[in-house]
Amino acid sequence: MYQSTQYFIMTTRINLHITRVNLLIIASVLLFVFTVNIQAQKPKPYGPVPTEDQLRWQEMEMYAFIHYSMNTYTNEEWGFGNESLELFNPADLDCRQWARVCKQSGMKGIIFTAKHHCGFCMWPSAYTEYSVKNTPWKQGKGDVVRELADACKKEGLKFAVYLSPWDRNHPEYGRPEYVTYFRNQLRELLTQYGDIFEVWFDGANGGDGWYGGANERRRIDGKTYYGWAETFRMIRELQPHAVIWNDGGDRGDLRWVGTEAGNVGETNWSLLNKVGDTPFHMLHFGLEDGDSWVPGETNTSIRPGWFYHPTEDSNVKSLSKLMDTYYKSVGRNSTLLLNFPIMPNGRIHPTDSLRGIAFNKMIHEVFKTDLAKKAKKTKLLPSETTGKWGGTLITFKRPTTFNRFVAEEDIRYGQRVKAFKLEAEVDGRWVSLKDELVENGDGLTTIGYRRIICFPTVCATQLRFSIVDAKAEPLIKRLSVYNAPALTADIPDSGEKLSSSLHIFFPNPKQMFIDYDQEQNITAFRYLPPQGKRDGVVTHYTLWASNDWSNWQKVASGEFSNIVNNPIWQTIRFAPIKAKILRLDAERLAEGERIGYDDIEVVTE
Ligand code: FUL
């Protein structure tokens, strides 16, 4: 399994008088030496290691969620279970469009909400009347799961299902009969739609519901009620290569990262204990000494909600937000499960698809040229580094400008690195680099499958990577260096005309520039502060405009009222101005030293 030329043994010719007997002896000796050598050179696993299926899953890196159900027609996030079947009649349902958008957005597969909490089945299940078969869509002959599974196959994407354990429609929910029903449904999904790469069981369980007309609250114990062990056995039998995501009871193959905001901890161990509770910090950071391999999957939506709501058309995540999400998921030893909601007409909204495609393009743009490839890499002994495990010195041919660093461990043998250090030699001086997406400390802790470090651009002649602490000898299989463009190109939101090349950058921590290629007629500036914290929230501002970087016209100044307690979008409107550059000066921050933002929009005419 371990492919490396280092296992080849070089032999020299031996001049021996060979008889049959000693030929046999020589052959056995050689075989022995060869085996011993392989065993000596092949790394020994340290601690828990991934299965082949977990590895394959991790290598997918990004895949999509599609949320589509009755909620799409009621404009809700959760359905109650009594929504009328007449509501489901999409005029233009096109699973090929979903698959194409996902593929062009860099997604390697799709996980579909075959059944959400409302209990409505997107396939004609034989076990309930509450499904597409009793809707006006295609006169009840349609099957969304089938259409999507086929579309994925055509586009070369993998396919997976979300089957909500909680079912607010089913009369028996809460009783043993429902568990049988649930397994019957799962069996349909696992046997009729080809290969399934992941099975997703949501953790939201029990509560109010319609439950066949009972209209009551039904509480269950998510750990015991569903009999997960039996269900898992069935999955292993029917889809032996599927990985299981389970937030409710028995430990699956993957774990939730404790938030739907789109980030996992910068320290991220792919380990957990097989049994026991999983409080937020375990989900978010993993468990350094966990006894099982349970890697984190970062799930988030491209919009604020999981289902489509027209009011969110102007809140599709910006490109910079999506890149931030990428760095804080794939760049932190996790995968990214990015949701695209479906509109009532049965398609993905153009803003979401354009944004997804731009996101994928930007990832390719950032990681186009590995500047470490042509540089000299020298192995460093512990005594030559600041760490006790040695490291690598990357010497560039000439001073090189960069702002991203990528490291990967060979996780087949376990996750080992606990802390590392990055230093760049700039103008003859060694400076420490820190992950600027991390608030406390330098963020240089775990590596795992992949770690991406973002730091302000430096121009350096050498880069020193030292491993400060590790559980066992580190097996680093990749060290790369990139120079991400100092701009984040954004694309137009539907309705409003935004520049197709919105560049945002920070010349200093309290100043933000937005720079267009061409003059714009600007009518408003919008700021979404960082959510859930005071740090970096701009409370008082001055907004300036310019065409030439030297003559600045003051556009507006003032306060964002109540922004700390209610951190919603803030809009500064003004009479239209013609400008190429906008500058926001943070006059006061609620806390901290650096402007923070979750999103920025500029409205142009
Ligand atoms: C949550 C659910 O309750 C949401 O509706 C959504 O499906 C999300 C992915 O998981 O727990």
Coordinates of C-alpha atoms and ligand atoms in Angstrom, one line a residue:
M1 CA 0.0 0.0 0.0
Y2 CA 2.8 2.4 0.9
Q3 CA 4.2 3.4 -2.4
S4 CA 7.6 4.8 -2.3
T5 CA 10.8 4.2 -4.2
Q6 CA 12.7 4.1 -0.9
Y7 CA 11.6 0.5 -0.5
F8 CA 13.5 -0.8 -3.4
I9 CA 16.7 -2.6 -2.4
M10 CA 19.7 -2.1 -4.5
T11 CA 21.6 -5.3 -5.1
T12 CA 25.1 -5.8 -6.5
R13 CA 26.2 -8.8 -8.5
I14 CA 27.4 -11.6 -6.4
N15 CA 29.7 -14.1 -7.9
L16 CA 28.8 -17.4 -6.4
H17 CA 28.9 -20.9 -7.4
I18 CA 25.2 -21.5 -7.4
T19 CA 23.7 -24.9 -6.8
R20 CA 20.0 -25.7 -6.5
V21 CA 20.3 -25.8 -2.7
N22 CA 22.1 -22.6 -2.1
L23 CA 19.9 -20.9 -4.8
L24 CA 17.0 -21.8 -2.5
I25 CA 18.9 -20.5 0.5
I26 CA 19.8 -17.3 -1.2
A27 CA 16.3 -16.8 -2.4
S28 CA 14.9 -17.2 1.2
V29 CA 17.6 -14.9 2.6
L30 CA 16.8 -12.2 0.0
L31 CA 13.1 -12.6 0.7
F32 CA 13.7 -12.2 4.4
V33 CA 15.9 -9.1 3.9
F34 CA 13.4 -7.6 1.6
T35 CA 10.5 -8.2 4.0
V36 CA 12.4 -6.9 7.0
N37 CA 13.5 -3.9 5.0
I38 CA 10.0 -3.1 3.9
Q39 CA 8.8 -3.4 7.5
A40 CA 11.7 -1.3 8.7
Q41 CA 11.0 1.5 6.2
K42 CA 7.2 1.4 6.2
P43 CA 6.1 3.8 8.9
K44 CA 4.2 2.3 11.8
P45 CA 0.8 3.7 12.4
Y46 CA 0.5 5.9 15.5
G47 CA -2.8 5.9 17.3
P48 CA -6.1 5.6 15.4
V49 CA -5.9 5.8 11.6
P50 CA -8.5 6.3 8.9
T51 CA -10.2 3.5 7.0
E52 CA -9.9 3.5 3.2
D53 CA -13.4 4.9 3.0
Q54 CA -12.7 7.7 5.4
L55 CA -9.5 8.5 3.4
R56 CA -11.5 8.5 0.1
W57 CA -14.1 10.8 1.7
Q58 CA -11.4 13.2 3.0
E59 CA -9.9 13.4 -0.5
M60 CA -13.2 14.7 -1.8
E61 CA -12.4 17.9 0.1
M62 CA -15.6 19.8 -1.0
Y63 CA -19.1 18.5 -1.8
A64 CA -22.5 20.0 -1.8
F65 CA -25.6 19.9 0.2
I66 CA -28.9 20.5 -1.6
H67 CA -31.8 21.5 0.6
Y68 CA -35.2 21.1 -1.1
S69 CA -38.5 20.0 0.4
M70 CA -41.9 21.3 1.3
N71 CA -40.2 24.2 3.2
T72 CA -39.2 25.6 -0.2
Y73 CA -42.9 26.2 -0.8
T74 CA -43.8 27.5 2.7
N75 CA -40.8 29.7 3.0
E76 CA -39.8 27.9 6.2
E77 CA -36.7 26.3 7.6
W78 CA -38.5 23.4 9.3
G79 CA -41.9 22.0 8.2
F80 CA -44.5 20.9 10.7
G81 CA -45.4 17.8 8.9
N82 CA -48.9 18.7 7.7
E83 CA -48.0 20.8 4.6
S84 CA -50.3 20.2 1.7
L85 CA -49.1 17.8 -1.0
E86 CA -50.6 20.2 -3.6
L87 CA -47.8 22.7 -2.9
F88 CA -45.2 20.5 -4.6
N89 CA -45.3 21.2 -8.3
P90 CA -42.1 22.8 -9.5
A91 CA -42.5 24.2 -13.0
D92 CA -38.9 23.9 -14.0
L93 CA -37.2 21.3 -11.9
D94 CA -33.8 20.5 -13.4
C95 CA -31.4 18.3 -11.5
R96 CA -28.9 18.5 -14.3
Q97 CA -28.6 22.2 -13.5
W98 CA -27.9 21.5 -9.8
A99 CA -25.3 18.9 -10.8
R100 CA -23.6 21.2 -13.3
V101 CA -23.5 24.1 -10.8
C102 CA -22.1 21.9 -8.1
K103 CA -19.5 20.5 -10.4
Q104 CA -18.4 23.9 -11.6
S105 CA -18.3 25.0 -8.1
G106 CA -15.6 22.4 -7.4
M107 CA -17.9 20.0 -5.5
K108 CA -17.1 16.3 -5.8
G109 CA -20.5 15.1 -4.8
I110 CA -24.0 16.0 -3.6
I111 CA -25.8 15.1 -0.4
F112 CA -29.6 15.5 -0.9
T113 CA -32.3 16.0 1.6
A114 CA -34.3 13.0 0.6
K115 CA -36.5 13.6 3.7
H116 CA -36.3 16.6 5.9
H117 CA -37.9 17.0 9.4
C118 CA -41.4 17.5 7.8
G119 CA -41.4 13.9 6.7
F120 CA -42.1 14.6 3.0
C121 CA -40.3 12.1 0.8
M122 CA -38.7 13.3 -2.4
W123 CA -38.9 9.8 -3.7
P124 CA -42.0 7.6 -4.1
S125 CA -41.5 5.6 -1.0
A126 CA -43.6 2.5 -0.7
Y127 CA -44.0 3.1 3.0
T128 CA -45.8 6.4 3.1
E129 CA -48.4 8.4 1.2
Y130 CA -46.6 11.6 2.1
S131 CA -44.3 11.8 -0.9
V132 CA -43.9 13.1 -4.4
K133 CA -46.1 10.2 -5.7
N134 CA -49.2 12.1 -4.3
T135 CA -48.3 15.5 -5.6
P136 CA -49.3 17.2 -8.9
W137 CA -45.7 17.2 -10.0
K138 CA -45.4 14.9 -13.1
Q139 CA -48.9 13.5 -12.1
G140 CA -47.2 11.7 -9.2
K141 CA -44.8 9.9 -11.5
G142 CA -41.7 11.8 -10.5
D143 CA -38.8 10.9 -8.3
V144 CA -36.4 13.7 -7.4
V145 CA -33.9 11.3 -5.8
R146 CA -33.7 9.3 -9.0
E147 CA -33.3 12.4 -11.2
L148 CA -30.5 13.8 -9.0
A149 CA -28.7 10.4 -8.7
D150 CA -28.8 10.2 -12.5
A151 CA -27.7 13.7 -13.0
C152 CA -24.7 13.2 -10.6
K153 CA -23.7 10.1 -12.5
K154 CA -23.8 12.1 -15.8
E155 CA -21.6 14.8 -14.3
G156 CA -19.2 12.4 -12.6
L157 CA -20.3 13.4 -9.1
K158 CA -20.8 11.1 -6.1
F159 CA -24.2 11.0 -4.6
A160 CA -25.4 10.8 -1.0
V161 CA -28.6 11.1 1.1
Y162 CA -29.8 13.0 4.1
L163 CA -32.6 11.2 5.8
S164 CA -34.0 13.0 8.8
P165 CA -34.5 10.7 11.7
W166 CA -37.0 13.2 13.2
D167 CA -40.3 12.9 11.2
R168 CA -43.0 15.4 12.1
N169 CA -45.5 13.8 9.8
H170 CA -45.4 10.2 10.8
P171 CA -48.2 9.0 13.2
E172 CA -45.9 6.5 14.9
Y173 CA -42.9 8.8 15.5
G174 CA -41.7 8.2 19.0
R175 CA -42.8 4.5 19.0
P176 CA -40.9 1.4 17.9
E177 CA -43.0 1.1 14.7
Y178 CA -41.5 4.3 13.4
V179 CA -38.0 2.9 13.7
T180 CA -39.0 0.0 11.4
Y181 CA -40.5 2.6 9.0
F182 CA -37.3 4.6 9.1
R183 CA -35.1 1.6 8.3
N184 CA -37.4 0.6 5.5
Q185 CA -37.0 4.0 4.0
L186 CA -33.3 3.9 4.4
R187 CA -33.2 0.5 2.7
E188 CA -35.1 2.0 -0.3
L189 CA -32.5 4.8 -0.6
L190 CA -29.6 2.5 -0.2
T191 CA -30.7 -0.1 -2.7
Q192 CA -32.4 1.8 -5.5
Y193 CA -30.1 4.7 -6.4
G194 CA -26.6 3.2 -7.0
D195 CA -23.6 4.0 -4.9
I196 CA -24.1 6.3 -1.9
F197 CA -20.9 7.9 -0.5
E198 CA -22.4 9.2 2.7
V199 CA -25.4 8.8 4.9
W200 CA -26.4 11.9 6.8
F201 CA -28.6 11.7 10.0
D202 CA -29.5 15.0 11.3
G203 CA -29.3 15.6 15.1
A204 CA -32.5 17.7 15.4
N205 CA -34.7 15.2 17.1
G206 CA -38.2 15.1 18.6
G207 CA -40.4 18.0 19.6
D208 CA -43.7 19.4 18.3
G209 CA -45.1 17.9 15.2
W210 CA -48.3 17.0 13.3
Y211 CA -47.7 13.3 13.8
G212 CA -50.6 12.1 11.7
G213 CA -53.0 14.6 13.3
A214 CA -52.0 14.1 17.0
N215 CA -50.5 17.6 16.9
E216 CA -48.4 17.2 20.0
R217 CA -44.9 17.2 21.5
R218 CA -43.1 13.9 21.3
R219 CA -39.8 13.6 23.1
I220 CA -37.3 10.8 22.4
D221 CA -33.9 9.9 23.5
G222 CA -31.8 10.3 20.4
K223 CA -29.2 8.0 21.8
T224 CA -31.4 5.0 22.4
Y225 CA -34.6 5.4 20.5
Y226 CA -33.4 4.7 16.9
G227 CA -31.3 1.6 17.7
W228 CA -28.4 3.0 15.7
A229 CA -26.2 -0.1 16.0
E230 CA -28.8 -2.1 14.0
T231 CA -29.2 0.7 11.4
F232 CA -25.4 1.0 11.0
R233 CA -25.2 -2.7 10.4
M234 CA -27.7 -2.4 7.7
I235 CA -25.8 0.4 6.0
R236 CA -22.5 -1.5 6.2
E237 CA -24.2 -4.4 4.5
L238 CA -26.0 -2.5 1.8
Q239 CA -23.4 0.3 1.1
P240 CA -20.2 -1.0 2.6
H241 CA -18.2 2.1 1.3
A242 CA -20.6 4.8 2.6
V243 CA -19.4 6.9 5.5
I244 CA -21.9 7.7 8.2
W245 CA -22.5 11.1 9.6
N246 CA -24.5 10.9 12.8
D247 CA -25.1 13.7 15.3
G248 CA -27.7 12.0 17.4
G249 CA -26.5 8.7 19.0
D250 CA -23.8 6.2 18.2
R251 CA -20.6 7.5 16.8
G252 CA -20.5 7.5 13.0
D253 CA -17.5 7.7 10.8
L254 CA -17.5 11.5 10.7
R255 CA -18.4 14.2 13.2
W256 CA -20.2 17.6 13.1
V257 CA -17.9 20.5 13.9
G258 CA -20.3 22.0 16.4
T259 CA -21.4 25.0 14.3
E260 CA -23.2 25.7 11.0
A261 CA -21.2 28.9 10.5
G262 CA -18.6 27.3 8.3
N263 CA -15.5 26.8 10.4
V264 CA -13.7 24.2 12.5
G265 CA -11.1 24.9 15.2
E266 CA -7.6 25.8 14.0
T267 CA -6.5 22.9 16.2
N268 CA -8.4 20.0 14.7
W269 CA -7.7 16.5 15.7
S270 CA -9.5 13.8 13.6
L271 CA -10.0 11.9 16.8
L272 CA -12.8 11.3 19.3
N273 CA -13.7 8.7 21.8
K274 CA -15.9 5.9 20.6
V275 CA -18.3 6.4 23.4
G276 CA -19.2 9.4 25.6
D277 CA -20.7 12.8 25.2
T278 CA -19.3 15.3 22.7
P279 CA -19.5 18.8 24.0
F280 CA -18.8 21.7 21.6
H281 CA -15.1 21.8 22.2
M282 CA -14.7 18.1 21.2
L283 CA -16.7 18.6 18.1
H284 CA -14.9 21.8 17.2
F285 CA -11.3 20.8 18.0
G286 CA -11.5 17.0 18.0
L287 CA -9.9 15.1 20.9
E288 CA -6.1 14.9 20.9
D289 CA -6.1 11.5 22.7
G290 CA -9.3 10.2 21.3
D291 CA -9.5 6.4 20.7
S292 CA -11.2 6.5 17.3
W293 CA -10.7 8.2 13.9
V294 CA -13.7 10.5 13.5
P295 CA -12.8 13.5 11.2
G296 CA -14.8 16.7 11.1
E297 CA -17.1 17.8 8.3
T298 CA -17.8 21.5 8.1
N299 CA -21.3 22.1 6.9
T300 CA -22.6 25.6 6.0
S301 CA -25.0 27.2 3.5
I302 CA -24.1 29.6 0.8
R303 CA -27.0 31.7 2.2
P304 CA -28.0 32.4 5.8
G305 CA -30.7 29.7 5.6
W306 CA -30.6 26.1 4.5
F307 CA -33.8 26.4 2.4
Y308 CA -34.5 29.0 -0.2
H309 CA -36.0 32.3 0.9
P310 CA -36.4 35.2 -1.6
T311 CA -35.5 37.7 1.1
E312 CA -32.0 36.2 1.2
D313 CA -31.3 36.8 -2.5
S314 CA -29.1 39.7 -1.6
N315 CA -27.4 37.8 1.3
V316 CA -25.6 35.1 -0.7
K317 CA -22.2 34.8 0.9
S318 CA -19.6 37.0 -0.7
L319 CA -16.5 35.5 -2.4
S320 CA -14.3 36.7 0.5
K321 CA -16.6 35.0 3.0
L322 CA -16.5 31.7 1.0
M323 CA -12.7 31.9 0.8
D324 CA -12.6 32.4 4.5
T325 CA -14.9 29.4 4.9
Y326 CA -12.5 27.3 2.7
Y327 CA -9.5 28.3 4.7
K328 CA -11.3 27.5 7.9
S329 CA -12.5 24.1 6.7
V330 CA -10.5 22.4 4.0
G331 CA -7.5 24.5 5.3
R332 CA -8.0 23.0 8.8
N333 CA -8.0 19.3 8.2
S334 CA -11.8 19.1 7.5
T335 CA -14.0 18.8 4.5
L336 CA -16.4 21.5 3.3
L337 CA -20.1 20.6 2.8
L338 CA -21.5 23.7 1.1
N339 CA -25.3 24.0 0.8
F340 CA -27.1 25.3 -2.3
P341 CA -30.9 25.8 -1.7
I342 CA -33.3 25.1 -4.5
M343 CA -35.9 27.8 -5.5
P344 CA -39.6 27.0 -5.8
N345 CA -39.2 26.7 -9.6
G346 CA -36.8 23.8 -9.0
R347 CA -33.5 25.5 -9.8
I348 CA -30.5 27.0 -8.1
H349 CA -30.7 30.8 -8.0
P350 CA -28.3 32.4 -10.5
T351 CA -26.5 34.4 -7.8
D352 CA -25.7 31.3 -5.9
S353 CA -24.5 29.5 -8.9
L354 CA -22.3 32.4 -10.1
R355 CA -20.9 32.8 -6.6
G356 CA -20.2 29.1 -6.3
I357 CA -18.4 29.1 -9.7
A358 CA -16.4 32.2 -8.8
F359 CA -15.4 30.5 -5.5
N360 CA -14.0 27.5 -7.3
K361 CA -12.1 29.8 -9.7
M362 CA -10.6 31.7 -6.9
I363 CA -9.4 28.6 -5.2
H364 CA -7.7 27.6 -8.4
E365 CA -6.3 31.1 -8.8
V366 CA -4.8 31.1 -5.3
F367 CA -3.3 27.7 -5.5
K368 CA -2.1 27.9 -9.1
T369 CA 1.6 28.1 -8.6
D370 CA 3.5 26.4 -5.9
L371 CA 6.5 28.6 -5.3
A372 CA 8.2 26.0 -3.2
K373 CA 8.4 23.6 -6.1
K374 CA 11.5 25.3 -7.7
A375 CA 13.0 26.2 -4.3
K376 CA 15.6 24.1 -2.5
K377 CA 14.3 22.1 0.4
T378 CA 16.8 21.1 3.0
K379 CA 16.0 18.8 5.9
L380 CA 16.8 20.4 9.2
L381 CA 17.9 18.6 12.4
P382 CA 16.2 19.4 15.6
S383 CA 19.3 21.4 16.7
E384 CA 18.9 23.6 13.6
T385 CA 15.3 24.6 14.3
T386 CA 13.3 26.0 17.1
G387 CA 11.4 22.7 17.4
K388 CA 12.4 19.3 18.8
W389 CA 11.5 17.3 15.7
G390 CA 13.5 19.1 13.1
G391 CA 12.0 20.6 10.0
T392 CA 12.6 21.9 6.5
L393 CA 14.3 25.0 5.2
I394 CA 12.9 26.2 1.9
T395 CA 15.4 28.4 0.1
F396 CA 14.1 30.4 -2.9
K397 CA 16.2 31.2 -5.9
R398 CA 15.5 34.9 -5.4
P399 CA 13.4 37.0 -2.9
T400 CA 9.9 35.6 -3.3
T401 CA 6.5 37.2 -2.4
F402 CA 4.0 34.9 -0.8
N403 CA 1.2 34.8 1.8
R404 CA -0.1 31.2 2.0
F405 CA 1.6 28.1 3.3
V406 CA 0.3 24.6 3.0
A407 CA 1.4 21.5 4.9
E408 CA 0.0 17.9 4.8
E409 CA 0.7 14.9 6.9
D410 CA 0.5 11.4 5.6
I411 CA -2.6 10.6 7.7
R412 CA -2.6 6.9 6.7
Y413 CA -0.2 6.5 9.6
G414 CA -2.2 8.7 12.1
Q415 CA -2.3 12.4 12.9
R416 CA 0.9 13.4 14.7
V417 CA 1.9 17.0 14.6
K418 CA 0.8 19.0 17.7
A419 CA 2.6 22.3 17.0
F420 CA 4.8 23.9 14.4
K421 CA 6.5 27.2 13.6
L422 CA 6.9 29.2 10.5
E423 CA 9.6 31.8 10.0
A424 CA 10.6 33.8 7.0
E425 CA 13.8 35.5 6.3
V426 CA 12.9 39.0 5.2
D427 CA 15.8 41.5 4.5
G428 CA 18.2 39.3 6.5
R429 CA 16.0 39.1 9.5
W430 CA 13.9 36.1 10.6
V431 CA 10.3 36.9 11.3
S432 CA 7.7 34.6 12.7
L433 CA 4.5 34.1 10.6
K434 CA 1.2 33.6 12.3
D435 CA -2.2 32.5 10.9
E436 CA -4.1 35.7 10.5
L437 CA -7.4 33.9 10.6
V438 CA -6.7 32.9 14.2
E439 CA -7.6 35.3 17.0
N440 CA -5.6 33.9 19.9
G441 CA -2.1 32.6 19.6
D442 CA -0.3 32.0 16.3
G443 CA -2.6 29.2 15.2
L444 CA 0.2 26.9 14.2
T445 CA -0.9 23.7 15.9
T446 CA -2.3 20.7 14.2
I447 CA -1.8 19.8 10.5
G448 CA -3.6 16.6 9.6
Y449 CA -4.8 16.0 6.0
R450 CA -4.1 19.6 5.1
R451 CA -3.4 22.8 6.9
I452 CA -3.4 26.2 5.1
I453 CA -1.9 29.2 6.8
C454 CA -2.8 32.7 5.7
F455 CA -0.6 35.6 6.6
P456 CA 0.1 39.1 5.3
T457 CA 2.3 39.1 2.2
V458 CA 6.0 38.8 2.8
C459 CA 8.9 39.0 0.4
A460 CA 11.5 36.5 1.7
T461 CA 14.5 34.5 0.6
Q462 CA 14.0 31.6 2.9
L463 CA 11.2 30.0 4.8
R464 CA 11.8 27.7 7.9
F465 CA 9.2 25.1 8.9
S466 CA 9.9 23.6 12.3
I467 CA 8.0 21.0 14.1
V468 CA 7.8 22.1 17.7
D469 CA 5.8 19.2 19.1
A470 CA 4.5 15.9 17.8
K471 CA 3.0 12.7 19.2
A472 CA 5.5 10.6 17.1
E473 CA 7.8 11.2 14.2
P474 CA 6.0 13.5 11.9
L475 CA 5.3 12.2 8.3
I476 CA 5.0 15.4 6.3
K477 CA 4.1 14.7 2.7
R478 CA 3.7 18.2 1.3
L479 CA 5.0 21.7 1.9
S480 CA 3.8 24.4 -0.5
V481 CA 3.9 28.1 -0.7
Y482 CA 1.6 30.4 -2.7
N483 CA 0.9 34.0 -3.3
A484 CA -2.8 34.7 -3.3
P485 CA -3.8 37.8 -5.2
A486 CA -4.2 40.7 -2.9
L487 CA -7.7 41.1 -4.0
T488 CA -11.0 39.3 -3.7
A489 CA -12.9 39.5 -6.9
D490 CA -16.6 39.5 -6.3
I491 CA -19.5 39.1 -8.7
P492 CA -22.8 40.9 -9.2
D493 CA -25.7 40.1 -7.0
S494 CA -29.0 39.8 -8.8
G495 CA -31.1 42.9 -8.8
E496 CA -28.3 45.3 -7.7
K497 CA -25.5 46.0 -10.1
L498 CA -22.2 45.3 -8.3
S499 CA -18.9 45.6 -10.0
S500 CA -17.6 42.3 -11.4
S501 CA -14.2 43.0 -9.9
L502 CA -14.6 44.2 -6.4
H503 CA -11.2 44.3 -4.7
I504 CA -11.0 44.5 -0.9
F505 CA -7.8 45.0 1.0
F506 CA -6.5 46.4 4.2
P507 CA -3.4 48.8 4.0
N508 CA -3.6 48.9 7.8
P509 CA -5.7 47.2 10.4
K510 CA -8.2 50.1 10.7
Q511 CA -8.6 51.0 7.0
M512 CA -10.4 49.1 4.3
F513 CA -10.1 49.8 0.6
I514 CA -12.5 48.7 -2.1
D515 CA -11.0 49.3 -5.5
Y516 CA -12.7 49.0 -8.9
D517 CA -11.2 48.6 -12.3
Q518 CA -13.4 51.4 -13.6
E519 CA -15.3 54.4 -12.3
Q520 CA -18.6 53.4 -10.7
N521 CA -21.7 55.3 -9.8
I522 CA -22.0 54.4 -6.1
T523 CA -25.1 54.8 -4.1
A524 CA -24.6 52.8 -0.9
F525 CA -22.0 50.9 1.1
R526 CA -23.1 47.9 3.2
Y527 CA -21.3 46.3 6.2
L528 CA -22.1 43.1 8.0
P529 CA -20.1 43.0 11.2
P530 CA -18.5 39.8 12.5
Q531 CA -21.2 37.7 14.1
G532 CA -21.2 36.5 17.7
K533 CA -18.3 38.7 18.9
R534 CA -17.3 42.3 19.7
D535 CA -13.8 42.0 18.4
G536 CA -13.4 44.0 15.2
V537 CA -16.9 45.4 15.1
V538 CA -16.8 48.9 13.6
T539 CA -19.0 51.2 15.6
H540 CA -18.0 54.6 14.2
Y541 CA -16.8 55.2 10.6
T542 CA -15.8 57.7 7.9
L543 CA -16.3 56.7 4.3
W544 CA -14.2 58.3 1.6
A545 CA -14.1 58.1 -2.2
S546 CA -11.4 58.7 -4.8
N547 CA -10.6 58.3 -8.4
D548 CA -6.8 58.5 -8.1
W549 CA -5.7 57.4 -4.7
S550 CA -4.7 60.9 -3.7
N551 CA -7.7 63.2 -3.8
W552 CA -10.2 61.9 -1.3
Q553 CA -13.8 63.1 -1.0
K554 CA -15.6 62.5 2.3
V555 CA -18.8 60.7 1.6
A556 CA -20.3 60.1 5.0
S557 CA -19.3 59.6 8.7
G558 CA -21.3 58.5 11.7
E559 CA -22.1 55.6 13.9
F560 CA -23.6 52.1 13.3
S561 CA -26.2 52.3 16.0
N562 CA -26.8 49.3 18.2
I563 CA -24.4 47.2 16.1
V564 CA -23.0 45.3 19.0
N565 CA -26.3 44.0 20.4
N566 CA -27.8 43.5 17.0
P567 CA -25.1 42.8 14.5
I568 CA -27.2 43.0 11.3
W569 CA -26.3 44.5 7.9
Q570 CA -25.6 48.2 8.2
T571 CA -26.2 50.4 5.1
I572 CA -24.7 53.8 4.5
R573 CA -26.7 55.5 1.7
F574 CA -25.7 58.7 0.0
A575 CA -26.4 60.7 -3.2
P576 CA -24.7 58.9 -6.1
I577 CA -21.0 59.5 -6.4
K578 CA -18.6 58.7 -9.2
A579 CA -15.5 56.9 -7.9
K580 CA -13.1 54.1 -8.4
I581 CA -12.0 53.6 -4.8
L582 CA -13.9 53.6 -1.5
R583 CA -12.1 53.8 1.8
L584 CA -13.6 53.0 5.1
D585 CA -11.8 54.3 8.2
A586 CA -12.8 52.6 11.4
E587 CA -12.9 55.5 13.8
R588 CA -13.8 53.3 16.7
L589 CA -14.0 49.5 17.2
A590 CA -16.2 47.8 19.8
E591 CA -13.1 45.8 20.8
G592 CA -9.7 44.9 19.3
E593 CA -7.4 46.6 16.9
R594 CA -8.4 45.3 13.5
I595 CA -11.5 45.8 11.3
G596 CA -13.5 42.6 11.2
Y597 CA -16.3 41.9 8.8
D598 CA -18.5 39.0 7.7
D599 CA -19.5 40.6 4.5
I600 CA -19.2 43.8 2.4
E601 CA -21.4 45.1 -0.4
V602 CA -21.2 48.2 -2.5
V603 CA -24.3 49.2 -4.3
T604 CA -23.9 50.8 -7.7
E605 CA -26.3 52.2 -10.2
Ligands
FUL1 C1 -29.8 21.0 10.9 C2 -31.3 20.9 10.5 O1 -32.2 21.1 11.5 C3 -31.4 22.0 9.4 O2 -32.7 22.2 8.9 C4 -30.4 21.6 8.3 O3 -30.9 20.5 7.6 C5 -29.0 21.4 8.8 C6 -28.1 20.9 7.8 O4 -29.0 20.6 9.9 O5 -29.6 20.4 12.1

